[in-house]
CSV table of C-alpha atoms in Angstrom, one decimal:
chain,number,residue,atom,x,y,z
N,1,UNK,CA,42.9,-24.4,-77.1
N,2,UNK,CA,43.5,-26.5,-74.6
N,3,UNK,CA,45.1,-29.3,-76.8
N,4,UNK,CA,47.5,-27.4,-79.1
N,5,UNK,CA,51.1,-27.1,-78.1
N,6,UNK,CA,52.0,-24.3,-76.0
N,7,UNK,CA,55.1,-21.6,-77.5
N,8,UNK,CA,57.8,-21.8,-75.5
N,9,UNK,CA,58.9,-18.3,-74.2
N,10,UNK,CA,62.0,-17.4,-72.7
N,11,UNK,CA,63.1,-13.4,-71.6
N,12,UNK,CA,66.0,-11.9,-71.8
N,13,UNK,CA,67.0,-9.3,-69.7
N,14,UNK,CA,69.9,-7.6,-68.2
N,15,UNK,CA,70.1,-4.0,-67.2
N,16,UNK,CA,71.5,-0.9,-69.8
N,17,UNK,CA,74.5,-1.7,-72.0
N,18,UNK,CA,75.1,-5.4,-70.6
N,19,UNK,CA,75.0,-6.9,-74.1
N,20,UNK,CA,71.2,-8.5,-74.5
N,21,UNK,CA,70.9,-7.6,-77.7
N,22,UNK,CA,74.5,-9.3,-79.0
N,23,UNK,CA,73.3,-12.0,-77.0
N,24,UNK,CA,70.5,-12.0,-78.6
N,25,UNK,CA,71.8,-12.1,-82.1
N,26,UNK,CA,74.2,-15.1,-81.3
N,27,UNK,CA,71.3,-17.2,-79.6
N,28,UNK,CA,69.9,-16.4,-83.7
N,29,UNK,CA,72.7,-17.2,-85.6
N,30,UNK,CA,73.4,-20.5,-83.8
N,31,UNK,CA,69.1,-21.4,-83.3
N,32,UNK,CA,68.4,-24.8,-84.2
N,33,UNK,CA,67.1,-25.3,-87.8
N,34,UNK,CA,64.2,-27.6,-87.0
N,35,UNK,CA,62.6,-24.4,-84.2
N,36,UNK,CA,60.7,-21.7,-85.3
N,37,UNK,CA,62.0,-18.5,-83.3
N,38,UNK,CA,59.8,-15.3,-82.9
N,39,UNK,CA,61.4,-12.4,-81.3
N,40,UNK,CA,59.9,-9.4,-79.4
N,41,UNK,CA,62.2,-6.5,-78.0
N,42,UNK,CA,60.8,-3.7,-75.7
N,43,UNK,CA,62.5,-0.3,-75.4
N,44,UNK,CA,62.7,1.8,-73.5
N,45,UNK,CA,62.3,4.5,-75.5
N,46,UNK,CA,59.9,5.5,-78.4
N,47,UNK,CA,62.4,4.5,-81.1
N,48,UNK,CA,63.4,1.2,-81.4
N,49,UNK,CA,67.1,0.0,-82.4
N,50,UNK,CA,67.1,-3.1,-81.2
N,51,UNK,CA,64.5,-4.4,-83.4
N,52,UNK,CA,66.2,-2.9,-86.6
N,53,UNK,CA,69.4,-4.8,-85.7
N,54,UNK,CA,67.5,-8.2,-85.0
N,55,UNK,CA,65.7,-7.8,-88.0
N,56,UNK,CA,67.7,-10.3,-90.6
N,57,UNK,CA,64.4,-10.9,-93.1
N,58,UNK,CA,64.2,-14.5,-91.6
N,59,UNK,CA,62.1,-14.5,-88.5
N,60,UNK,CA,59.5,-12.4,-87.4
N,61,UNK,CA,60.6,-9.6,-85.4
N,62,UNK,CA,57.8,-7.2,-83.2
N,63,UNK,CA,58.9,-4.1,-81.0
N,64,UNK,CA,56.9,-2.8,-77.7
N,65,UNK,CA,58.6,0.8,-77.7
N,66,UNK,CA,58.1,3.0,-74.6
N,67,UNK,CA,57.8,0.2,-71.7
N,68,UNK,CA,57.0,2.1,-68.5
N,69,UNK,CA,60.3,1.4,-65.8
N,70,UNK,CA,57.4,-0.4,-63.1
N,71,UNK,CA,56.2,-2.7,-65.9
N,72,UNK,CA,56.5,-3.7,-69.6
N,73,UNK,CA,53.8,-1.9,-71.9
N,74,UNK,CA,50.8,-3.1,-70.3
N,75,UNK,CA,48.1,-4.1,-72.9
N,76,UNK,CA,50.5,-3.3,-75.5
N,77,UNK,CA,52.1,-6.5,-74.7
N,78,UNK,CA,49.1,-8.8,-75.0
N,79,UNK,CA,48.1,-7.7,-78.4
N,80,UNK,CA,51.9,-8.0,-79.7
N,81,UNK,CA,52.0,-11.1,-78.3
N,82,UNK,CA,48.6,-12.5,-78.8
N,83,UNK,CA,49.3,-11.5,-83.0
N,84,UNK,CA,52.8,-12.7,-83.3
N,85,UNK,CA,51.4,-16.8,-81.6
N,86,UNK,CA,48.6,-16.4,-84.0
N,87,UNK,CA,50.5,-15.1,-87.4
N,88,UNK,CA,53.7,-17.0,-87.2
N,89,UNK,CA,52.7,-20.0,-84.8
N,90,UNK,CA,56.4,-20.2,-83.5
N,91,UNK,CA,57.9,-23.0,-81.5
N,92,UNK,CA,59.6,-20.4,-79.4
N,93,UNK,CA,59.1,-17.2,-78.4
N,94,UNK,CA,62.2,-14.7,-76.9
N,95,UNK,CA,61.2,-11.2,-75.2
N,96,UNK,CA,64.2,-8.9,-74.8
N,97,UNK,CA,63.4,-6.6,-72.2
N,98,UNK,CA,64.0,-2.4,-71.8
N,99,UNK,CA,67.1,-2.8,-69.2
N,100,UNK,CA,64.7,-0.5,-67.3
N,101,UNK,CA,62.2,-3.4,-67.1
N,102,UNK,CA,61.1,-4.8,-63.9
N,103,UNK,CA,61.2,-8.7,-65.0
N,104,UNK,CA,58.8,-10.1,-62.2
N,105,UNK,CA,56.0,-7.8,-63.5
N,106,UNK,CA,56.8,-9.3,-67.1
N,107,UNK,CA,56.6,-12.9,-66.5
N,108,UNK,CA,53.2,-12.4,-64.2
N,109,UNK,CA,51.9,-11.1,-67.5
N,110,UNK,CA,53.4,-14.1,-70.1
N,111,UNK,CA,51.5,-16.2,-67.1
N,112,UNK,CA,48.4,-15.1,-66.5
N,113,UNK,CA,45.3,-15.5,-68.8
N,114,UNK,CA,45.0,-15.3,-71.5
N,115,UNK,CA,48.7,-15.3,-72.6
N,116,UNK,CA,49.2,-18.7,-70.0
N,117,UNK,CA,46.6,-20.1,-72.3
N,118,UNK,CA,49.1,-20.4,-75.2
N,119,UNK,CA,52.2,-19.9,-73.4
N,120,UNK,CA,55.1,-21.6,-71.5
N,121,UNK,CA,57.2,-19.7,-69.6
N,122,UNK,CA,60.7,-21.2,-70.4
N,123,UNK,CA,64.3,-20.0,-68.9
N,124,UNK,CA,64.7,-16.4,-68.0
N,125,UNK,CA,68.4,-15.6,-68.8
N,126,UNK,CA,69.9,-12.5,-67.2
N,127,UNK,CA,73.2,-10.9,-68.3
N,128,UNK,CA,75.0,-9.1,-66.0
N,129,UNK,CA,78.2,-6.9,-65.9
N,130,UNK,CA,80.8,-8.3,-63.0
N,131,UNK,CA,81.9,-4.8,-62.2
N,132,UNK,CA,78.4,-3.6,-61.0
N,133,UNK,CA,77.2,-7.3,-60.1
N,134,UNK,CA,80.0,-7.2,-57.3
N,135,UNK,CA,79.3,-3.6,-56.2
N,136,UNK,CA,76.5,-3.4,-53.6
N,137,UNK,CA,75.0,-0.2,-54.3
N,138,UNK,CA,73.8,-1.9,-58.0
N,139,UNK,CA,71.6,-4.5,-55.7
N,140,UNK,CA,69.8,-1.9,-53.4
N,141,UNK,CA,68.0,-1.0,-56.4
N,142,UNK,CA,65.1,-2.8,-57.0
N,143,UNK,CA,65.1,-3.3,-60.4
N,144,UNK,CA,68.3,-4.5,-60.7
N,145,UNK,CA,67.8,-7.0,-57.2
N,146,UNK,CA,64.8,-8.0,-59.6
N,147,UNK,CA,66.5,-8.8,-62.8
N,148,UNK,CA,68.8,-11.0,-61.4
N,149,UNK,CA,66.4,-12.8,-58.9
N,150,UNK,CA,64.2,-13.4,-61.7
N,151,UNK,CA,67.1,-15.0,-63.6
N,152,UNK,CA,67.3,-19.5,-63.8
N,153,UNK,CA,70.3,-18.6,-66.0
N,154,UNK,CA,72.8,-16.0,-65.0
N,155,UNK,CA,75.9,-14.6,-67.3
N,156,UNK,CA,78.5,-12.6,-67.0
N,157,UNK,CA,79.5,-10.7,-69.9
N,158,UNK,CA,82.2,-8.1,-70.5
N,159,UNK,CA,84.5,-9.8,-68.4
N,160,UNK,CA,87.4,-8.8,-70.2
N,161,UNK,CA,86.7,-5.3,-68.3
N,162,UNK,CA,86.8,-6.5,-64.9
N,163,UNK,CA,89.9,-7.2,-62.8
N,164,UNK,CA,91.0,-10.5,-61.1
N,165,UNK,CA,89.7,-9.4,-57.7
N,166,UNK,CA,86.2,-8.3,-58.9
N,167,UNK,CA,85.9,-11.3,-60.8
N,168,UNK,CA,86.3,-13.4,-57.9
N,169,UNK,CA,84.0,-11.5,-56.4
N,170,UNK,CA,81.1,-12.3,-58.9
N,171,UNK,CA,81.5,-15.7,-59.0
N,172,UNK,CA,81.3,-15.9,-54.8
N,173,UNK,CA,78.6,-13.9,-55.1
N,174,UNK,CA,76.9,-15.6,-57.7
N,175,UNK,CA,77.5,-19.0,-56.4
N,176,UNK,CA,75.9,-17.8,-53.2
N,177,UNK,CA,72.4,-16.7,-54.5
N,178,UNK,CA,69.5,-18.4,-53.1
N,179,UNK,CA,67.6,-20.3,-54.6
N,180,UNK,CA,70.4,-21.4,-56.9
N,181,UNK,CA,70.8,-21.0,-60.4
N,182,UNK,CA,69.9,-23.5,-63.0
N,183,UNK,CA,73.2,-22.3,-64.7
N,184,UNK,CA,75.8,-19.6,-64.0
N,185,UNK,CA,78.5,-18.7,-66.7
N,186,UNK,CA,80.6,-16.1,-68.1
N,187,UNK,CA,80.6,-15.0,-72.0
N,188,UNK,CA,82.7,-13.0,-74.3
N,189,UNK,CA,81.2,-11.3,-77.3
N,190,UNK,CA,77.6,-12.4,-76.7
N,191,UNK,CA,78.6,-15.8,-77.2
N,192,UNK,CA,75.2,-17.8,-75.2
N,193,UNK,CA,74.1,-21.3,-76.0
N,194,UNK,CA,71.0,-21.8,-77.3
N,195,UNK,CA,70.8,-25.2,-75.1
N,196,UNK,CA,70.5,-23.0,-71.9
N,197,UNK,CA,67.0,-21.7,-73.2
N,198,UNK,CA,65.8,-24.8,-72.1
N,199,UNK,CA,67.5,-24.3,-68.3
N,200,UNK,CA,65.3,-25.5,-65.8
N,201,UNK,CA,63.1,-23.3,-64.8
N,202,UNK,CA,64.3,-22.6,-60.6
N,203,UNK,CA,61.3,-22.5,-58.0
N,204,UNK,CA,61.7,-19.0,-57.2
N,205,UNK,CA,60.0,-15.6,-55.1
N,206,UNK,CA,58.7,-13.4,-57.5
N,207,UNK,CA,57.6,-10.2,-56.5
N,208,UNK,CA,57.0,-6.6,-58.1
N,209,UNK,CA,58.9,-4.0,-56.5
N,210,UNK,CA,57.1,-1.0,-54.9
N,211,UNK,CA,57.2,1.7,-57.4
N,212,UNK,CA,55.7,5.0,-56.3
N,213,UNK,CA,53.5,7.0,-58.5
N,214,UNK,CA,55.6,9.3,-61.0
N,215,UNK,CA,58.9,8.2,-59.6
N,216,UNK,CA,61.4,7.9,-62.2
N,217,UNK,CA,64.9,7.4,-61.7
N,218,UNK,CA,66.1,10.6,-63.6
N,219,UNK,CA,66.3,9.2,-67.1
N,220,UNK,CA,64.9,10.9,-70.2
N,221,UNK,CA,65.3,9.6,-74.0
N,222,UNK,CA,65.6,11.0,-77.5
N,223,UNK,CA,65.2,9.7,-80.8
N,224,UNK,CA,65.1,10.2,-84.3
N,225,UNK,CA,64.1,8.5,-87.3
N,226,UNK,CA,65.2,9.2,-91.0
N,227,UNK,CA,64.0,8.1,-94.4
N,228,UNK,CA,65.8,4.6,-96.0
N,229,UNK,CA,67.4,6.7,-99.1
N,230,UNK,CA,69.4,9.2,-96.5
N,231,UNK,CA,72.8,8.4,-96.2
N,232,UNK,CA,75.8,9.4,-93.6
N,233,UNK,CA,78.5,9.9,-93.4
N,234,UNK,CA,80.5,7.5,-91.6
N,235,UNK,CA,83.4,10.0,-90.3
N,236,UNK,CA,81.3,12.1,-89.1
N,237,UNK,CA,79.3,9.5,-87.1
N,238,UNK,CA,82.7,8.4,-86.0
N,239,UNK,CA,83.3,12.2,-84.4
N,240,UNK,CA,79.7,12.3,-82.8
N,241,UNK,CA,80.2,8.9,-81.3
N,242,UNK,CA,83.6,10.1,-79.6
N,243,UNK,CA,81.8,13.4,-78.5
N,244,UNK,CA,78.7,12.4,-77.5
N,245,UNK,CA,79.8,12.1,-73.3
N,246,UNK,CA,80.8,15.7,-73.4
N,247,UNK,CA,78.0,16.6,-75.3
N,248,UNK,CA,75.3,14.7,-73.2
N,249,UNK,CA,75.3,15.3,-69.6
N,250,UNK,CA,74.6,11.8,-67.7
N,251,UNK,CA,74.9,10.0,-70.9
N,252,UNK,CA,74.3,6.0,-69.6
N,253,UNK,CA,73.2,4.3,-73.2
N,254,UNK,CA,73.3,5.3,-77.1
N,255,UNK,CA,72.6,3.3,-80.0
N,256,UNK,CA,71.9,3.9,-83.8
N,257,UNK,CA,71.4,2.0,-87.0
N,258,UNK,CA,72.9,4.4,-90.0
N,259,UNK,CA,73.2,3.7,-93.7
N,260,UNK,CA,76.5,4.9,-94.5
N,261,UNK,CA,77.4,3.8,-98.4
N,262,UNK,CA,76.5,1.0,-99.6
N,263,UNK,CA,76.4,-0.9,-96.5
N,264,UNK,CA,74.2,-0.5,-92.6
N,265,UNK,CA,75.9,0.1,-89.2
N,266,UNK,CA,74.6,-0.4,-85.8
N,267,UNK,CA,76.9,2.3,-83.3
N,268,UNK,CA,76.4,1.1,-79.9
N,269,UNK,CA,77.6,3.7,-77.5
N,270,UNK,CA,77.8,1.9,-73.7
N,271,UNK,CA,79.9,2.2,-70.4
N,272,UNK,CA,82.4,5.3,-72.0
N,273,UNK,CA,83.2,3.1,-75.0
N,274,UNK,CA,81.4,2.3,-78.3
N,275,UNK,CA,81.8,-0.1,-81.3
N,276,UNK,CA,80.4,-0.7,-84.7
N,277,UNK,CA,78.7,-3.7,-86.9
N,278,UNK,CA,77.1,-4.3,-90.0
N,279,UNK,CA,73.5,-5.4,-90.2
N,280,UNK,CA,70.6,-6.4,-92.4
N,281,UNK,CA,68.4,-3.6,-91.5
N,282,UNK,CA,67.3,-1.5,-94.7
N,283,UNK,CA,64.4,0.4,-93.9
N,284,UNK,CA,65.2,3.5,-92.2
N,285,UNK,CA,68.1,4.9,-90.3
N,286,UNK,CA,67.5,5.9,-86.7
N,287,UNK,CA,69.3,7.4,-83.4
N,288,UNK,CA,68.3,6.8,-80.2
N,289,UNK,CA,70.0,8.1,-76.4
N,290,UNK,CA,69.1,7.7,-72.7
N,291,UNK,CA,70.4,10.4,-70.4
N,292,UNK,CA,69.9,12.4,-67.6
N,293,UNK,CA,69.6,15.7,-69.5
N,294,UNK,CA,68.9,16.0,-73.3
N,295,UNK,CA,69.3,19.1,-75.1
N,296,UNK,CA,67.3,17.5,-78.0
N,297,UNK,CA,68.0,20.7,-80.6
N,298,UNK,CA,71.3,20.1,-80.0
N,299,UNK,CA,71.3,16.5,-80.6
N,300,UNK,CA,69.1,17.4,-84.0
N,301,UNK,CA,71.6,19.7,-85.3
N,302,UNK,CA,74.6,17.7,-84.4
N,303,UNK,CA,73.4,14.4,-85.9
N,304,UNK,CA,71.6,16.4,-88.7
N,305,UNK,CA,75.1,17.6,-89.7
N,306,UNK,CA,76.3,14.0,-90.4
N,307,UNK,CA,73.9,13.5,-93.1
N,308,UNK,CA,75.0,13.6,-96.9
N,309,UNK,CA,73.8,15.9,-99.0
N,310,UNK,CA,71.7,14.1,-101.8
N,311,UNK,CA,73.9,13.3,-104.9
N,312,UNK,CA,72.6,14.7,-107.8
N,313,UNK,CA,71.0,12.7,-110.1
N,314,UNK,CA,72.5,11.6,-113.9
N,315,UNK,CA,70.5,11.6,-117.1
N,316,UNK,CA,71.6,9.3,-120.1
């Protein structure tokens, strides 16, 4: 063991909306050909998008759905991990994390034994939205303090939202963390260079935040699955997409990947607006929210209602 070459693993996190996933994809599309990339994603929820959107039939893509807000997923994590090493034998490995992860508690795991034994913990990136980065109330919450503590490289994305003034105020802030960053930037469109994976890796605290016993903060999720041969309609998604904040009381994320036609869609609802792109997932469709109150029947029906009926079949 102790002479084979150690994987390489970098995490990704960020908290709700801020973009890891399009990160993510980018840091794919531009990989170096000569690396072997292994991707894990952990959800929050049961249901996992992210992996369907990741999943171009190239590299090997696991999911850890239903990582606890304190932690990841516990053993869950060790056997994905421990599997993917073994199976695919990657030169490195990327762990998007649930937005409701606490990263300290992640990278103690990819550490310690027996995951240090085949491991190298590489650059943790964290993405981060200006307009709550440069509001205080985002860092008295642990979690979020501990994402970007965690983080050797630190961008800003959705920048285009922000104003002067509150840009200003991200990059003072930024530029004041201590210890330093190995890198700080900004990026438009998820546009991150796979050379800042290998960031140096900043002596740093790391802690794990005191999480009481069934404290939550408020969140529930929903999600659904349907079988690959369903097919929706895409104006109807459209209407449920612009509806879905009056439906959903304390909506904060909502994502689906939907065959509509002949083609699939990821829908990414996030921070009052949501977008569309095609992706190479074909093996199911599937909905997914996070809210603070879910009237899942109503959900059901509402998202039921935007599936085509089945097209009858032709006989020669």
């Amino acid at each position: 063991m102790s002479n084979m070459k150690k994987t390489v693993v970098n995490v990704l996190t960020g908290f709700l909306g801020v973009g890891k996933t399009t990160a993510l994809r980018h840091l794919i599309a531009h990989r170096p050909r000569e690396e072997k990339w292994a991707i894990i994603v952990n959800e929050f929820g049961e249901i996992g998008i992210d992996g369907a959107v990741l999943d171009d039939g190239e590299l090997p893509v696991a999911e850890i759905s239903g990582g606890c807000l304190c932690c990841v997923a516990g053993p869950q994590l060790t056997v994905t991990v421990a599997t993917l090493l073994r199976r695919e034998r990657p030169d490195r490995l990327i762990i998007e994390a649930s937005g409701l992860a606490h990263a300290a508690g992640l990278i103690d795991e990819l550490r310690a034994e027996p995951l240090g034994n085949a491991l190298t913990v590489g650059a943790v990136i964290t993405l981060v939205d200006p307009r709550q980065f440069a509001n205080n109330d985002y860092f008295r919450q642990p979690l979020y303090r501990d994402q970007v503590m965690i983080a050797d490289v630190l961008l800003a994305t959705k920048c285009d939202l922000a104003d002067a003034p509150t840009l200003a105020a991200y990059r003072e802030k930024a530029a004041a963390l201590f210890p330093p960053k190995a890198l700080i930037a900004e990026i438009a469109a998820g546009a991150a260079d796979p050379a800042w994976l290998d960031a140096a890796v900043q002596v740093k605290p790391r802690y794990r935040p005191a999480v009481r016993p069934g404290e939550s903060p408020g969140w529930q999720s929903q999600g659904w699955t349907f079988a690959a041969d369903a097919e929706f309609s895409g104006e109807a998604l459209t209407d449920l997409f612009d509806r879905l904040p009056q439906m959903v009381s304390g909506l904060v994320r909502a994502k689906g990947v939907f065959r509509v036609l002949d083609t699939w869609l990821w829908l990414n609802w996030t921070d009052g607006h949501w977008a569309a792109n095609q992706v190479a997932w074909r093996r199911d469709s599937r909905f997914e929210l996070i809210a603070s109150d879910i009237d899942a029947a109503a959900l059901e029906a509402a998202i039921q209602a935007c599936v085509l009926p089945p097209q009858p079949s032709t006989t020669v």
